[in-house]
């Protein structure tokens, strides 16, 4: 019984080696083209943002909600990410009243 198990283990190892040498176990080096998903407002043909001058008491979410054409709730994380992209990485907490910023329109 012991000899049979050793024989089967040796066969499995040899089959694995043969497979690696003939077919290969690693994918071949291929050029993979990844396409970044570009939001609709970021495309060249249609920029979906609006410049708004912030008033006292305004927040990024309240302004984005006013600009939204949809009655659906807006994803907060998406609004924050889109606001940062449109305004060169500016955090929504750092907006100042009297200044104009670009806000995404959904």
Tab-separated table of C-alpha atoms in Angstrom:
chain	number	residue	atom	x	y	z
A	1	UNK	CA	0.000	0.000	0.000
A	2	UNK	CA	2.833	2.326	0.873
A	3	UNK	CA	4.542	1.648	-2.454
A	4	UNK	CA	1.312	2.381	-4.332
A	5	UNK	CA	0.923	5.768	-2.619
A	6	UNK	CA	4.552	6.671	-3.387
A	7	UNK	CA	4.064	5.605	-7.009
A	8	UNK	CA	0.878	7.728	-7.345
A	9	UNK	CA	2.599	10.734	-5.727
A	10	UNK	CA	5.536	10.380	-8.132
A	11	UNK	CA	3.167	10.161	-11.120
A	12	UNK	CA	1.301	13.302	-10.014
A	13	UNK	CA	4.557	15.224	-9.536
A	14	UNK	CA	5.893	14.106	-12.923
A	15	UNK	CA	2.605	15.033	-14.634
A	16	UNK	CA	2.794	18.461	-13.030
A	17	UNK	CA	6.361	18.972	-14.209
A	18	UNK	CA	5.457	17.799	-17.729
A	19	UNK	CA	2.479	20.179	-17.817
A	20	UNK	CA	4.592	23.124	-16.649
A	21	UNK	CA	7.257	22.470	-19.262
A	22	UNK	CA	4.908	21.834	-22.183
A	23	UNK	CA	1.931	24.149	-21.578
A	24	UNK	CA	3.144	26.332	-18.764
A	25	UNK	CA	1.388	27.255	-15.573
A	26	UNK	CA	1.928	30.993	-15.767
A	27	UNK	CA	0.120	33.199	-18.265
A	28	UNK	CA	2.246	34.371	-21.149
A	29	UNK	CA	3.387	37.973	-21.160
A	30	UNK	CA	0.599	39.719	-22.998
A	31	UNK	CA	-0.124	43.375	-23.221
A	32	UNK	CA	-3.330	44.067	-21.375
A	33	UNK	CA	-5.141	47.282	-22.144
A	34	UNK	CA	-7.063	48.545	-19.162
A	35	UNK	CA	-9.608	51.207	-19.897
A	36	UNK	CA	-10.390	53.591	-17.127
A	37	UNK	CA	-14.072	54.186	-16.652
A	38	UNK	CA	-14.590	57.870	-17.322
A	39	UNK	CA	-17.595	59.518	-15.708
A	40	UNK	CA	-19.998	61.227	-18.078
A	41	UNK	CA	-19.148	64.667	-16.729
A	42	UNK	CA	-15.434	64.084	-17.400
A	43	UNK	CA	-15.721	63.277	-21.105
A	44	UNK	CA	-14.696	65.878	-23.672
A	45	UNK	CA	-18.023	65.944	-25.455
A	46	UNK	CA	-20.123	66.704	-22.429
A	47	UNK	CA	-18.867	68.207	-19.185
A	48	UNK	CA	-21.486	67.777	-16.508
A	49	UNK	CA	-20.465	70.311	-13.903
A	50	UNK	CA	-21.499	73.787	-12.938
A	51	UNK	CA	-19.496	76.539	-11.307
A	52	UNK	CA	-21.234	77.831	-8.200
A	53	UNK	CA	-20.231	80.591	-5.812
A	54	UNK	CA	-20.603	79.229	-2.296
A	55	UNK	CA	-22.748	81.171	0.172
A	56	UNK	CA	-22.522	81.037	3.958
A	57	UNK	CA	-24.022	77.795	5.251
A	58	UNK	CA	-23.717	75.919	1.949
A	59	UNK	CA	-22.135	72.492	1.849
A	60	UNK	CA	-20.947	70.434	-1.090
A	61	UNK	CA	-23.809	67.992	-0.578
A	62	UNK	CA	-26.483	70.686	-0.328
A	63	UNK	CA	-25.277	72.362	-3.524
A	64	UNK	CA	-24.995	69.017	-5.357
A	65	UNK	CA	-28.522	68.191	-4.245
A	66	UNK	CA	-29.828	71.537	-5.579
A	67	UNK	CA	-28.074	70.958	-8.921
A	68	UNK	CA	-29.332	67.384	-9.241
A	69	UNK	CA	-31.960	66.848	-11.904
A	70	UNK	CA	-32.985	63.526	-10.376
A	71	UNK	CA	-35.204	62.813	-7.396
A	72	UNK	CA	-33.018	59.844	-6.484
A	73	UNK	CA	-30.694	60.177	-3.480
A	74	UNK	CA	-27.100	61.033	-4.370
A	75	UNK	CA	-24.231	58.782	-3.293
A	76	UNK	CA	-22.191	60.855	-0.841
A	77	UNK	CA	-18.881	59.133	-1.602
A	78	UNK	CA	-19.371	59.712	-5.336
A	79	UNK	CA	-20.134	63.401	-4.811
A	80	UNK	CA	-17.020	63.821	-2.660
A	81	UNK	CA	-14.783	62.000	-5.174
A	82	UNK	CA	-16.198	63.931	-8.140
A	83	UNK	CA	-15.863	67.249	-6.302
A	84	UNK	CA	-12.218	66.483	-5.509
A	85	UNK	CA	-11.485	65.602	-9.153
A	86	UNK	CA	-13.118	68.744	-10.460
A	87	UNK	CA	-11.365	71.017	-7.975
A	88	UNK	CA	-7.800	69.654	-8.044
A	89	UNK	CA	-8.074	67.522	-4.903
A	90	UNK	CA	-9.731	70.149	-2.703
A	91	UNK	CA	-11.481	68.580	0.278
A	92	UNK	CA	-15.172	69.470	0.602
A	93	UNK	CA	-14.534	70.590	4.182
A	94	UNK	CA	-12.158	73.306	2.931
A	95	UNK	CA	-14.604	75.307	0.800
A	96	UNK	CA	-14.987	78.978	1.643
A	97	UNK	CA	-17.998	81.218	1.208
A	98	UNK	CA	-17.651	83.724	-1.603
A	99	UNK	CA	-15.426	81.416	-3.668
A	100	UNK	CA	-16.530	79.679	-6.886
A	101	UNK	CA	-16.076	75.927	-7.210
A	102	UNK	CA	-17.024	73.299	-9.784
A	103	UNK	CA	-19.815	70.980	-8.653
A	104	UNK	CA	-20.807	67.768	-10.463
A	105	UNK	CA	-24.327	67.644	-11.883
A	106	UNK	CA	-26.083	64.290	-11.791
